Amino acid sequence: MMKEAAQTQNTATDIQTDSPAVGYAFDRSEFWRSIPAWRDIDAETFGNFRWQQQNSITSVPGIQEVLQGLATPTLIADIEDGLLKTPMNVRLTPYIFSRINWGNVEDDPVRRQFLPLGSQFIPDHPHAMDDSLNEDGHKATPYLTHRYPDKALFLPLTLCPVYCSFCTRSRMVGGSTAVKSKSTYGAKTNEWDATFEYIRNNSQLEDIVISGGDALLLRPSQIHQIGTTLLEIPTIRRIRFATKGIAIMPMKFTSDTEWVEALAEVCRMGRDRMKEVAMHTHFNTDREITAWTSRAMKALSETGVRVRNQSVLVSGVNDSFDCLHRTAKKLSSQLIQPYYIYLHDMVPGCEHLRTTVRTAEQLSRRLQGSIAGFNTPRVVCDAPGGGGKREISSYSLYDQEIGVSAWTSPTAKPGEIFYYYDPIHRLPNEGQALWANEPEINRRLAKFKAEAMAKAEATRI
Ligand SMILES: *Cc1c(COP(=O)(O)O)cnc(C)c1O
Ligand code: SF4
């Protein structure tokens, strides 16, 4: 496969696609050669995960070094300004860095996800929270969040191969920034025993999500250790490794044979015990899908792992039906099942990337029926405060003018009400004016909450 790519002698602008009969156009060109510093990098080098790791971009000088003349002083100043405002580190693999259209960088949907521009920031919503989903409040062990009855979230590390500006765990993922100090941790195998013990002792747990951070940065021995330890617990039926890897470093799965073999072994063990081993990845647009994705999925398919995708709805990135639909179709064609589209969480430092419940709901309505039901992503709001994932149309009350919605969660949190707030700059003018007037908005919110409580009381079963 690598040979086939190496033989393609396209210039970066000459995008060769699959035959139209296939119906899906995947970029097979050597697109990275449009980045001045990588003009002479061949497909074999580009396709090596170690080269991708070693050449990841993590700083402004790093950006200047690879972009050379493509980086205007205005752009560099804007990025420098962005780095003073973001809670996230900057890290882009060469793969994802060269998916950015540097000719139109301001509006580029890939750039917008990973490289903050100071000029695009707006103030946080007054109700934004560091730990919007209250994951820390549901901690059963230092590494395990147990919110739902039969499933839990294991966070063995807080490092990722790329950093997303909109990360829901910006309070802990990646290193500290100018505005946010964090205690990051790497994978420490000798500290997980209490977590495994808790899972063993809580037989209602059937399903473990291994996230972070990103499972891509777990060593093969750790994939093996976590996978086999969990699958050996009789009451565990399903495990999933969460990694953005397929979207941002697909060559990991064709060039790190040891890692893939460790996963394959975990899959074999799962198959022997009739247990599901899955990988949940994170594509947000079809720009992230190329011929490298197909190669990665071919290799992963051979392990028998089931692959699903979870997107975040990000304003200016994928908040259109066409983008979501195209992405869902293309992912499905590569055996990646679209699973969730999350309404952006209410975390600080990324207000410009959020959109409204109303927009998400409209997109969800259009997606339904546009593709096979099992490949139709469910649009959800992860209710702030720890209500868990809720179908986007399942709010109990929604005031679109001031952008507040009320959610109940009878299984995860019976009797409680959770509130999500739309970004103020997206509200109608009347709503924006109300938020500018503190006594007025407080009155209106109190009224809304009283109605939501009355409604919850009336519908309680
Ligand atoms: C998302 C999540 C899960 C898994 O939920 P699914 O709906 O099965 O994908 C488990 N625990 C926590 C805390 C979560 O946030
Ligand atoms: S890959 Fe996931 S955990 Fe890592 S920064 Fe992005 S959203 Fe956060």
Tab-separated table of C-alpha atoms and ligand atoms in Angstrom:
chain	number	residue	atom	x	y	z
A	1	MET	CA	0.000	0.000	0.000
A	2	MET	CA	2.824	2.291	0.873
A	3	LYS	CA	4.390	1.562	-2.510
A	4	GLU	CA	1.276	2.563	-4.346
A	5	ALA	CA	1.312	5.944	-2.585
A	6	ALA	CA	5.021	6.401	-3.215
A	7	GLN	CA	4.556	5.888	-6.915
A	8	THR	CA	1.987	8.666	-7.171
A	9	GLN	CA	4.052	11.558	-8.395
A	10	ASN	CA	1.419	14.234	-8.136
A	11	THR	CA	2.118	17.786	-7.333
A	12	ALA	CA	0.273	18.937	-4.254
A	13	THR	CA	-2.359	20.789	-6.262
A	14	ASP	CA	-3.078	17.885	-8.569
A	15	ILE	CA	-5.661	16.045	-6.521
A	16	GLN	CA	-6.170	12.596	-7.865
A	17	THR	CA	-9.310	10.933	-6.646
A	18	ASP	CA	-10.838	7.503	-6.636
A	19	SER	CA	-12.802	6.612	-9.721
A	20	PRO	CA	-16.118	8.478	-9.776
A	21	ALA	CA	-17.878	5.140	-10.020
A	22	VAL	CA	-16.888	4.518	-6.404
A	23	GLY	CA	-18.774	7.664	-5.477
A	24	TYR	CA	-16.345	9.009	-2.919
A	25	ALA	CA	-13.408	11.255	-3.644
A	26	PHE	CA	-10.514	10.715	-1.281
A	27	ASP	CA	-7.405	12.780	-1.648
A	28	ARG	CA	-4.654	10.477	-2.906
A	29	SER	CA	-2.222	13.259	-3.739
A	30	GLU	CA	0.973	14.024	-1.867
A	31	PHE	CA	-0.765	17.029	-0.358
A	32	TRP	CA	1.862	17.631	2.334
A	33	ARG	CA	4.325	18.749	-0.323
A	34	SER	CA	2.497	22.088	-0.480
A	35	ILE	CA	4.067	22.859	2.922
A	36	PRO	CA	7.471	24.389	2.047
A	37	ALA	CA	9.500	22.398	4.592
A	38	TRP	CA	7.946	19.096	3.461
A	39	ARG	CA	8.325	19.610	-0.293
A	40	ASP	CA	10.838	16.778	-0.482
A	41	ILE	CA	9.248	14.384	1.983
A	42	ASP	CA	8.269	11.170	0.235
A	43	ALA	CA	5.186	9.084	1.004
A	44	GLU	CA	7.158	6.478	2.872
A	45	THR	CA	8.610	9.033	5.289
A	46	PHE	CA	5.259	10.813	5.649
A	47	GLY	CA	3.614	7.451	6.286
A	48	ASN	CA	5.787	6.664	9.298
A	49	PHE	CA	4.158	7.367	12.660
A	50	ARG	CA	7.538	8.156	14.256
A	51	TRP	CA	8.211	10.831	11.650
A	52	GLN	CA	4.725	12.213	12.290
A	53	GLN	CA	5.352	12.331	16.044
A	54	GLN	CA	8.814	13.813	15.741
A	55	ASN	CA	7.717	16.482	13.298
A	56	SER	CA	4.554	17.555	15.060
A	57	ILE	CA	4.101	21.303	15.290
A	58	THR	CA	3.939	22.623	18.845
A	59	SER	CA	5.018	26.272	18.742
A	60	VAL	CA	4.984	29.468	16.716
A	61	PRO	CA	8.651	29.097	15.682
A	62	GLY	CA	7.742	25.555	14.593
A	63	ILE	CA	4.931	26.933	12.431
A	64	GLN	CA	7.245	29.540	10.878
A	65	GLU	CA	9.900	26.956	10.223
A	66	VAL	CA	7.631	24.702	8.158
A	67	LEU	CA	5.491	27.371	6.496
A	68	GLN	CA	8.377	29.663	5.605
A	69	GLY	CA	6.988	32.272	3.175
A	70	LEU	CA	3.388	31.052	3.600
A	71	ALA	CA	3.242	32.508	7.129
A	72	THR	CA	2.455	36.215	6.943
A	73	PRO	CA	3.495	38.416	9.892
A	74	THR	CA	-0.212	39.199	10.487
A	75	LEU	CA	-1.065	35.511	10.760
A	76	ILE	CA	1.833	34.824	13.101
A	77	ALA	CA	0.860	37.750	15.351
A	78	ASP	CA	-2.732	36.472	15.418
A	79	ILE	CA	-1.594	32.963	16.403
A	80	GLU	CA	0.690	34.386	19.110
A	81	ASP	CA	-2.288	36.317	20.456
A	82	GLY	CA	-4.424	33.160	20.316
A	83	LEU	CA	-1.883	31.236	22.373
A	84	LEU	CA	-2.230	33.830	25.143
A	85	LYS	CA	-5.983	33.218	25.312
A	86	THR	CA	-6.435	29.466	24.845
A	87	PRO	CA	-6.543	26.874	27.623
A	88	MET	CA	-5.127	24.282	25.202
A	89	ASN	CA	-1.579	23.574	24.048
A	90	VAL	CA	-0.836	23.610	20.359
A	91	ARG	CA	0.083	20.293	18.779
A	92	LEU	CA	-0.624	19.282	15.192
A	93	THR	CA	0.677	16.229	13.383
A	94	PRO	CA	2.147	16.952	9.940
A	95	TYR	CA	-0.817	14.999	8.533
A	96	ILE	CA	-3.435	17.323	10.008
A	97	PHE	CA	-1.247	20.426	9.573
A	98	SER	CA	-1.095	19.801	5.835
A	99	ARG	CA	-4.865	19.314	5.593
A	100	ILE	CA	-5.178	23.044	6.354
A	101	ASN	CA	-5.646	25.281	3.342
A	102	TRP	CA	-2.988	27.867	4.140
A	103	GLY	CA	-4.293	30.076	1.347
A	104	ASN	CA	-7.510	30.710	3.297
A	105	VAL	CA	-6.399	30.026	6.798
A	106	GLU	CA	-8.839	32.265	8.671
A	107	ASP	CA	-11.906	30.315	7.591
A	108	ASP	CA	-10.261	26.948	7.276
A	109	PRO	CA	-12.277	24.289	9.175
A	110	VAL	CA	-9.201	22.242	10.071
A	111	ARG	CA	-7.165	25.247	11.249
A	112	ARG	CA	-10.143	26.386	13.318
A	113	GLN	CA	-10.117	23.180	15.344
A	114	PHE	CA	-6.450	23.121	16.298
A	115	LEU	CA	-4.840	26.516	15.884
A	116	PRO	CA	-6.463	29.381	17.781
A	117	LEU	CA	-6.370	32.901	16.316
A	118	GLY	CA	-6.499	35.669	18.924
A	119	SER	CA	-8.797	37.742	16.724
A	120	GLN	CA	-11.512	35.068	16.849
A	121	PHE	CA	-11.927	34.826	20.634
A	122	ILE	CA	-14.998	36.238	22.370
A	123	PRO	CA	-15.778	36.357	26.123
A	124	ASP	CA	-16.887	33.121	27.791
A	125	HIS	CA	-20.520	32.594	28.651
A	126	PRO	CA	-21.107	33.549	32.319
A	127	HIS	CA	-22.206	29.952	32.950
A	128	ALA	CA	-19.154	28.304	31.351
A	129	MET	CA	-17.457	25.822	33.690
A	130	ASP	CA	-14.028	24.204	33.725
A	131	ASP	CA	-15.555	20.803	34.429
A	132	SER	CA	-18.816	21.362	32.602
A	133	LEU	CA	-19.855	17.700	32.688
A	134	ASN	CA	-18.965	17.319	36.382
A	135	GLU	CA	-16.660	14.408	35.629
A	136	ASP	CA	-14.597	15.073	38.729
A	137	GLY	CA	-17.745	15.012	40.880
A	138	HIS	CA	-18.472	11.455	39.703
A	139	LYS	CA	-15.011	10.076	40.308
A	140	ALA	CA	-14.986	6.586	41.745
A	141	THR	CA	-11.156	6.382	41.673
A	142	PRO	CA	-8.614	9.020	40.570
A	143	TYR	CA	-8.828	7.588	37.042
A	144	LEU	CA	-12.483	6.524	36.770
A	145	THR	CA	-15.664	8.568	36.285
A	146	HIS	CA	-18.739	6.491	37.079
A	147	ARG	CA	-21.893	8.400	36.141
A	148	TYR	CA	-24.198	5.881	34.456
A	149	PRO	CA	-25.352	2.612	36.018
A	150	ASP	CA	-23.614	0.155	33.696
A	151	LYS	CA	-20.791	2.069	32.025
A	152	ALA	CA	-17.806	4.088	33.193
A	153	LEU	CA	-15.035	6.251	31.831
A	154	PHE	CA	-11.380	5.343	32.473
A	155	LEU	CA	-8.848	8.142	31.894
A	156	PRO	CA	-5.382	6.538	32.059
A	157	LEU	CA	-3.553	9.602	30.671
A	158	THR	CA	-4.157	13.241	29.780
A	159	LEU	CA	-1.880	13.593	26.753
A	160	CYS	CA	-2.952	13.652	23.103
A	161	PRO	CA	-1.139	13.549	19.757
A	162	VAL	CA	-3.009	16.756	18.794
A	163	TYR	CA	-4.819	19.312	20.907
A	164	CYS	CA	-8.298	20.559	19.997
A	165	SER	CA	-9.192	24.136	20.912
A	166	PHE	CA	-12.644	22.973	22.049
A	167	CYS	CA	-11.573	20.046	24.249
A	168	THR	CA	-14.195	19.276	26.900
A	169	ARG	CA	-11.383	18.277	29.275
A	170	SER	CA	-9.333	21.430	28.747
A	171	ARG	CA	-9.016	21.636	32.542
A	172	MET	CA	-6.652	18.650	32.510
A	173	VAL	CA	-5.662	17.640	28.970
A	174	GLY	CA	-2.242	18.706	27.681
A	175	GLY	CA	0.146	21.099	29.393
A	176	SER	CA	-0.525	24.428	31.092
A	177	THR	CA	-1.022	27.590	29.045
A	178	ALA	CA	-0.913	31.323	29.779
A	179	VAL	CA	-4.504	31.228	31.059
A	180	LYS	CA	-4.783	27.735	32.504
A	181	SER	CA	-2.497	25.731	34.752
A	182	LYS	CA	-3.073	21.977	34.847
A	183	SER	CA	-1.673	18.878	36.399
A	184	THR	CA	-1.214	16.692	33.352
A	185	TYR	CA	-0.414	13.013	33.769
A	186	GLY	CA	1.071	10.327	31.554
A	187	ALA	CA	0.129	6.644	31.596
A	188	LYS	CA	1.307	5.098	34.872
A	189	THR	CA	0.652	1.370	34.711
A	190	ASN	CA	1.354	0.816	38.400
A	191	GLU	CA	-1.387	3.213	39.475
A	192	TRP	CA	-4.357	1.539	37.814
A	193	ASP	CA	-4.921	-1.364	40.220
A	194	ALA	CA	-7.483	0.476	42.350
A	195	THR	CA	-9.438	1.307	39.184
A	196	PHE	CA	-9.448	-2.307	37.963
A	197	GLU	CA	-10.407	-3.383	41.482
A	198	TYR	CA	-13.337	-0.958	41.571
A	199	ILE	CA	-14.581	-2.270	38.199
A	200	ARG	CA	-14.203	-5.843	39.412
A	201	ASN	CA	-16.184	-5.071	42.580
A	202	ASN	CA	-19.005	-3.237	40.804
A	203	SER	CA	-20.675	-5.966	38.833
A	204	GLN	CA	-23.253	-3.624	37.335
A	205	LEU	CA	-20.447	-2.175	35.174
A	206	GLU	CA	-20.475	-3.869	31.761
A	207	ASP	CA	-18.945	-1.251	29.548
A	208	ILE	CA	-15.677	0.673	29.939
A	209	VAL	CA	-14.589	3.646	27.833
A	210	ILE	CA	-10.797	4.078	27.803
A	211	SER	CA	-10.213	7.727	26.958
A	212	GLY	CA	-8.089	10.594	28.121
A	213	GLY	CA	-6.131	12.051	26.691
A	214	ASP	CA	-5.840	9.702	23.814
A	215	ALA	CA	-5.372	5.928	23.753
A	216	LEU	CA	-3.077	6.371	20.746
A	217	LEU	CA	-0.345	7.404	23.180
A	218	LEU	CA	-0.676	4.237	25.250
A	219	ARG	CA	2.196	1.882	24.606
A	220	PRO	CA	1.406	-1.500	22.991
A	221	SER	CA	2.024	-3.167	26.375
A	222	GLN	CA	-0.491	-0.800	27.975
A	223	ILE	CA	-3.137	-1.456	25.309
A	224	HIS	CA	-2.591	-5.114	26.029
A	225	GLN	CA	-2.614	-4.713	29.822
A	226	ILE	CA	-5.757	-2.570	29.949
A	227	GLY	CA	-7.569	-4.636	27.304
A	228	THR	CA	-6.869	-8.050	28.782
A	229	THR	CA	-7.371	-6.993	32.420
A	230	LEU	CA	-10.798	-5.589	31.602
A	231	LEU	CA	-11.871	-8.462	29.342
A	232	GLU	CA	-10.902	-10.943	32.045
A	233	ILE	CA	-13.451	-9.402	34.403
A	234	PRO	CA	-16.494	-11.662	33.898
A	235	THR	CA	-19.065	-8.874	34.216
A	236	ILE	CA	-17.391	-6.637	31.600
A	237	ARG	CA	-19.025	-7.142	28.188
A	238	ARG	CA	-17.658	-4.246	26.143
A	239	ILE	CA	-14.581	-2.039	26.051
A	240	ARG	CA	-13.735	0.854	23.762
A	241	PHE	CA	-10.505	2.685	23.190
A	242	ALA	CA	-11.064	6.363	22.393
A	243	THR	CA	-8.535	7.890	20.019
A	244	LYS	CA	-8.442	10.704	17.553
A	245	GLY	CA	-5.622	8.774	15.874
A	246	ILE	CA	-7.465	7.642	12.741
A	247	ALA	CA	-8.396	11.263	11.996
A	248	ILE	CA	-5.045	12.902	12.719
A	249	MET	CA	-2.353	10.242	12.386
A	250	PRO	CA	-3.794	7.408	10.275
A	251	MET	CA	-0.300	6.116	9.500
A	252	LYS	CA	-0.044	4.896	13.103
A	253	PHE	CA	-2.180	1.923	12.084
A	254	THR	CA	-0.102	0.988	9.042
A	255	SER	CA	3.367	1.655	10.455
A	256	ASP	CA	3.211	0.840	14.178
A	257	THR	CA	2.764	-2.893	13.762
A	258	GLU	CA	3.456	-3.592	17.426
A	259	TRP	CA	0.595	-1.330	18.523
A	260	VAL	CA	-1.821	-2.818	16.003
A	261	GLU	CA	-0.773	-6.323	17.015
A	262	ALA	CA	-1.481	-5.516	20.678
A	263	LEU	CA	-4.943	-4.292	19.687
A	264	ALA	CA	-5.469	-7.358	17.483
A	265	GLU	CA	-4.677	-9.594	20.422
A	266	VAL	CA	-7.166	-7.791	22.641
A	267	CYS	CA	-9.739	-8.190	19.842
A	268	ARG	CA	-9.027	-11.914	19.582
A	269	MET	CA	-9.514	-12.258	23.309
A	270	GLY	CA	-12.785	-10.356	23.050
A	271	ARG	CA	-13.990	-12.588	20.226
A	272	ASP	CA	-13.181	-15.733	22.205
A	273	ARG	CA	-15.341	-14.442	25.049
A	274	MET	CA	-18.135	-12.932	22.960
A	275	LYS	CA	-17.177	-9.454	24.138
A	276	GLU	CA	-17.022	-6.330	22.047
A	277	VAL	CA	-13.776	-4.449	21.492
A	278	ALA	CA	-14.306	-1.116	19.781
A	279	MET	CA	-12.390	1.984	18.894
A	280	HIS	CA	-14.119	5.350	19.056
A	281	THR	CA	-12.540	8.032	16.948
A	282	HIS	CA	-13.135	11.702	16.348
A	283	PHE	CA	-13.461	13.120	12.824
A	284	ASN	CA	-15.272	16.440	12.546
A	285	THR	CA	-15.170	17.064	8.776
A	286	ASP	CA	-14.489	15.076	5.640
A	287	ARG	CA	-11.365	17.160	5.038
A	288	GLU	CA	-9.748	14.896	7.617
A	289	ILE	CA	-10.564	11.829	5.477
A	290	THR	CA	-8.034	10.871	2.776
A	291	ALA	CA	-6.588	7.786	1.138
A	292	TRP	CA	-4.507	7.418	4.326
A	293	THR	CA	-7.768	6.910	6.228
A	294	SER	CA	-8.703	4.026	3.936
A	295	ARG	CA	-5.326	2.387	4.483
A	296	ALA	CA	-5.667	2.775	8.254
A	297	MET	CA	-9.166	1.318	8.203
A	298	LYS	CA	-8.053	-1.595	6.058
A	299	ALA	CA	-5.410	-2.439	8.668
A	300	LEU	CA	-7.816	-1.941	11.568
A	301	SER	CA	-10.553	-4.014	9.940
A	302	GLU	CA	-8.188	-6.943	9.916
A	303	THR	CA	-7.976	-6.810	13.711
A	304	GLY	CA	-11.746	-7.142	13.938
A	305	VAL	CA	-12.129	-3.969	15.985
A	306	ARG	CA	-15.414	-2.137	15.525
A	307	VAL	CA	-14.867	1.553	14.761
A	308	ARG	CA	-17.287	4.365	15.535
A	309	ASN	CA	-17.010	8.135	15.271
A	310	GLN	CA	-17.908	10.876	17.722
A	311	SER	CA	-17.891	14.444	16.415
A	312	VAL	CA	-18.247	17.737	18.188
A	313	LEU	CA	-20.483	20.279	16.499
A	314	VAL	CA	-18.128	23.208	16.002
A	315	SER	CA	-19.222	26.551	14.623
A	316	GLY	CA	-17.496	27.406	11.358
A	317	VAL	CA	-16.202	23.842	11.088
A	318	ASN	CA	-19.066	21.402	10.591
A	319	ASP	CA	-22.280	23.225	11.522
A	320	SER	CA	-23.944	22.619	8.164
A	321	PHE	CA	-26.042	19.741	6.924
A	322	ASP	CA	-23.856	19.254	3.853
A	323	CYS	CA	-20.688	18.865	5.877
A	324	LEU	CA	-22.218	16.508	8.448
A	325	HIS	CA	-23.956	14.462	5.782
A	326	ARG	CA	-20.879	14.172	3.575
A	327	THR	CA	-18.737	13.246	6.567
A	328	ALA	CA	-21.214	10.607	7.744
A	329	LYS	CA	-21.410	9.071	4.248
A	330	LYS	CA	-17.656	8.989	3.772
A	331	LEU	CA	-16.990	7.577	7.235
A	332	SER	CA	-19.600	4.885	6.646
A	333	SER	CA	-17.896	3.969	3.376
A	334	GLN	CA	-14.741	3.264	5.391
A	335	LEU	CA	-16.516	1.103	7.993
A	336	ILE	CA	-16.489	3.901	10.542
A	337	GLN	CA	-19.939	4.131	12.040
A	338	PRO	CA	-21.115	7.671	12.804
A	339	TYR	CA	-22.209	7.466	16.428
A	340	TYR	CA	-22.562	10.826	18.155
A	341	ILE	CA	-22.473	14.498	17.272
A	342	TYR	CA	-22.069	16.406	20.518
A	343	LEU	CA	-23.373	19.853	21.054
A	344	HIS	CA	-20.251	21.755	22.099
A	345	ASP	CA	-19.769	21.619	25.894
A	346	MET	CA	-19.839	24.796	27.973
A	347	VAL	CA	-16.121	24.950	28.682
A	348	PRO	CA	-14.079	28.171	28.775
A	349	GLY	CA	-11.859	29.569	26.024
A	350	CYS	CA	-13.824	28.453	22.982
A	351	GLU	CA	-17.064	30.434	22.976
A	352	HIS	CA	-16.522	31.326	19.304
A	353	LEU	CA	-16.724	27.616	18.477
A	354	ARG	CA	-20.123	26.929	20.076
A	355	THR	CA	-23.538	26.977	18.481
A	356	THR	CA	-27.139	26.747	19.704
A	357	VAL	CA	-29.438	23.867	20.649
A	358	ARG	CA	-31.756	25.126	17.931
A	359	THR	CA	-29.079	24.764	15.226
A	360	ALA	CA	-28.127	21.311	16.479
A	361	GLU	CA	-31.757	20.267	16.510
A	362	GLN	CA	-32.342	21.449	12.947
A	363	LEU	CA	-29.253	19.592	11.760
A	364	SER	CA	-30.402	16.453	13.546
A	365	ARG	CA	-33.813	16.602	11.855
A	366	ARG	CA	-32.214	16.825	8.431
A	367	LEU	CA	-29.723	14.047	9.088
A	368	GLN	CA	-32.474	11.624	10.050
A	369	GLY	CA	-33.471	9.737	6.939
A	370	SER	CA	-30.504	10.916	4.892
A	371	ILE	CA	-28.438	7.772	5.435
A	372	ALA	CA	-28.926	4.245	6.778
A	373	GLY	CA	-30.388	4.411	10.258
A	374	PHE	CA	-27.435	2.620	11.813
A	375	ASN	CA	-25.079	5.151	10.237
A	376	THR	CA	-27.102	8.170	11.317
A	377	PRO	CA	-25.261	9.963	14.121
A	378	ARG	CA	-27.279	10.862	17.184
A	379	VAL	CA	-27.042	14.548	17.967
A	380	VAL	CA	-26.779	14.920	21.746
A	381	CYS	CA	-26.310	17.486	24.463
A	382	ASP	CA	-24.105	16.261	27.306
A	383	ALA	CA	-26.060	18.043	30.010
A	384	PRO	CA	-23.866	20.499	31.959
A	385	GLY	CA	-23.514	19.527	35.592
A	386	GLY	CA	-23.468	15.779	34.942
A	387	GLY	CA	-26.873	14.888	33.498
A	388	GLY	CA	-25.202	12.793	30.828
A	389	LYS	CA	-25.906	12.562	27.114
A	390	ARG	CA	-29.401	13.573	26.092
A	391	GLU	CA	-31.016	13.449	22.636
A	392	ILE	CA	-30.980	16.987	21.257
A	393	SER	CA	-34.779	17.213	20.980
A	394	SER	CA	-35.422	15.806	24.439
A	395	TYR	CA	-35.128	19.044	26.442
A	396	SER	CA	-38.094	19.634	28.702
A	397	LEU	CA	-38.150	23.382	28.079
A	398	TYR	CA	-36.289	25.784	25.774
A	399	ASP	CA	-36.349	29.574	25.717
A	400	GLN	CA	-34.710	30.390	22.399
A	401	GLU	CA	-34.665	34.123	23.031
A	402	ILE	CA	-32.293	33.936	25.992
A	403	GLY	CA	-30.868	30.615	24.820
A	404	VAL	CA	-31.479	28.414	27.814
A	405	SER	CA	-32.740	24.840	27.770
A	406	ALA	CA	-33.711	22.522	30.639
A	407	TRP	CA	-32.921	18.813	30.650
A	408	THR	CA	-33.862	15.924	32.890
A	409	SER	CA	-32.079	12.612	33.124
A	410	PRO	CA	-34.381	10.078	34.798
A	411	THR	CA	-31.879	7.197	34.683
A	412	ALA	CA	-28.514	8.815	35.431
A	413	LYS	CA	-29.799	11.597	37.732
A	414	PRO	CA	-33.455	11.167	38.705
A	415	GLY	CA	-35.133	14.278	40.057
A	416	GLU	CA	-32.478	16.755	38.882
A	417	ILE	CA	-32.722	19.469	36.240
A	418	PHE	CA	-29.777	20.562	34.117
A	419	TYR	CA	-29.433	23.754	32.096
A	420	TYR	CA	-27.575	24.395	28.850
A	421	TYR	CA	-26.916	27.949	27.670
A	422	ASP	CA	-26.581	28.868	23.997
A	423	PRO	CA	-23.730	31.260	23.124
A	424	ILE	CA	-24.975	34.821	23.618
A	425	HIS	CA	-23.583	36.145	20.312
A	426	ARG	CA	-25.836	33.681	18.462
A	427	LEU	CA	-29.068	34.850	20.141
A	428	PRO	CA	-31.631	37.212	18.606
A	429	ASN	CA	-30.956	40.886	19.448
A	430	GLU	CA	-33.636	40.942	22.161
A	431	GLY	CA	-31.966	38.027	23.905
A	432	GLN	CA	-28.515	39.599	23.677
A	433	ALA	CA	-29.921	42.801	25.199
A	434	LEU	CA	-31.372	40.836	28.110
A	435	TRP	CA	-27.990	39.255	28.879
A	436	ALA	CA	-26.480	42.753	28.962
A	437	ASN	CA	-28.880	43.717	31.759
A	438	GLU	CA	-28.160	41.682	34.885
A	439	PRO	CA	-31.380	42.179	36.887
A	440	GLU	CA	-33.454	41.533	33.747
A	441	ILE	CA	-31.689	38.312	32.806
A	442	ASN	CA	-31.783	37.053	36.383
A	443	ARG	CA	-35.536	37.623	36.498
A	444	ARG	CA	-36.029	35.872	33.201
A	445	LEU	CA	-33.813	32.928	34.205
A	446	ALA	CA	-35.623	32.570	37.551
A	447	LYS	CA	-38.934	32.428	35.697
A	448	PHE	CA	-37.556	29.843	33.278
A	449	LYS	CA	-36.220	27.674	36.087
A	450	ALA	CA	-39.518	27.854	37.984
A	451	GLU	CA	-41.354	26.682	34.848
A	452	ALA	CA	-38.858	23.893	34.282
A	453	MET	CA	-39.271	22.722	37.869
A	454	ALA	CA	-43.052	22.823	37.672
A	455	LYS	CA	-42.923	20.827	34.465
A	456	ALA	CA	-40.572	18.243	35.944
A	457	GLU	CA	-42.842	17.926	38.965
A	458	ALA	CA	-45.902	17.404	36.756
A	459	THR	CA	-44.267	14.747	34.585
A	460	ARG	CA	-42.477	12.812	37.331
A	461	ILE	CA	-43.317	9.155	37.164
B	1	LIG	C1	-20.030	9.232	27.314
B	1	LIG	C2	-19.779	8.575	28.551
B	1	LIG	C3	-19.898	7.186	28.663
B	1	LIG	C4	-20.305	6.314	27.489
B	1	LIG	O1	-21.615	6.630	27.066
B	1	LIG	P1	-22.246	6.060	25.725
B	1	LIG	O2	-23.528	6.795	25.576
B	1	LIG	O3	-22.464	4.588	25.921
B	1	LIG	O4	-21.298	6.314	24.612
B	1	LIG	C5	-19.651	6.615	29.900
B	1	LIG	N1	-19.316	7.378	30.971
B	1	LIG	C6	-19.217	8.708	30.897
B	1	LIG	C7	-18.872	9.472	32.108
B	1	LIG	C8	-19.423	9.355	29.679
B	1	LIG	O5	-19.303	10.691	29.598
B	2	SF4	S1	-8.156	14.559	21.137
B	2	SF4	FE1	-9.917	14.543	22.560
B	2	SF4	S2	-9.026	14.658	24.626
B	2	SF4	FE2	-7.426	15.277	23.143
B	2	SF4	S3	-7.578	17.494	22.974
B	2	SF4	FE3	-8.873	16.679	21.362
B	2	SF4	S4	-10.938	16.564	22.276
B	2	SF4	FE4	-9.438	16.771	23.978
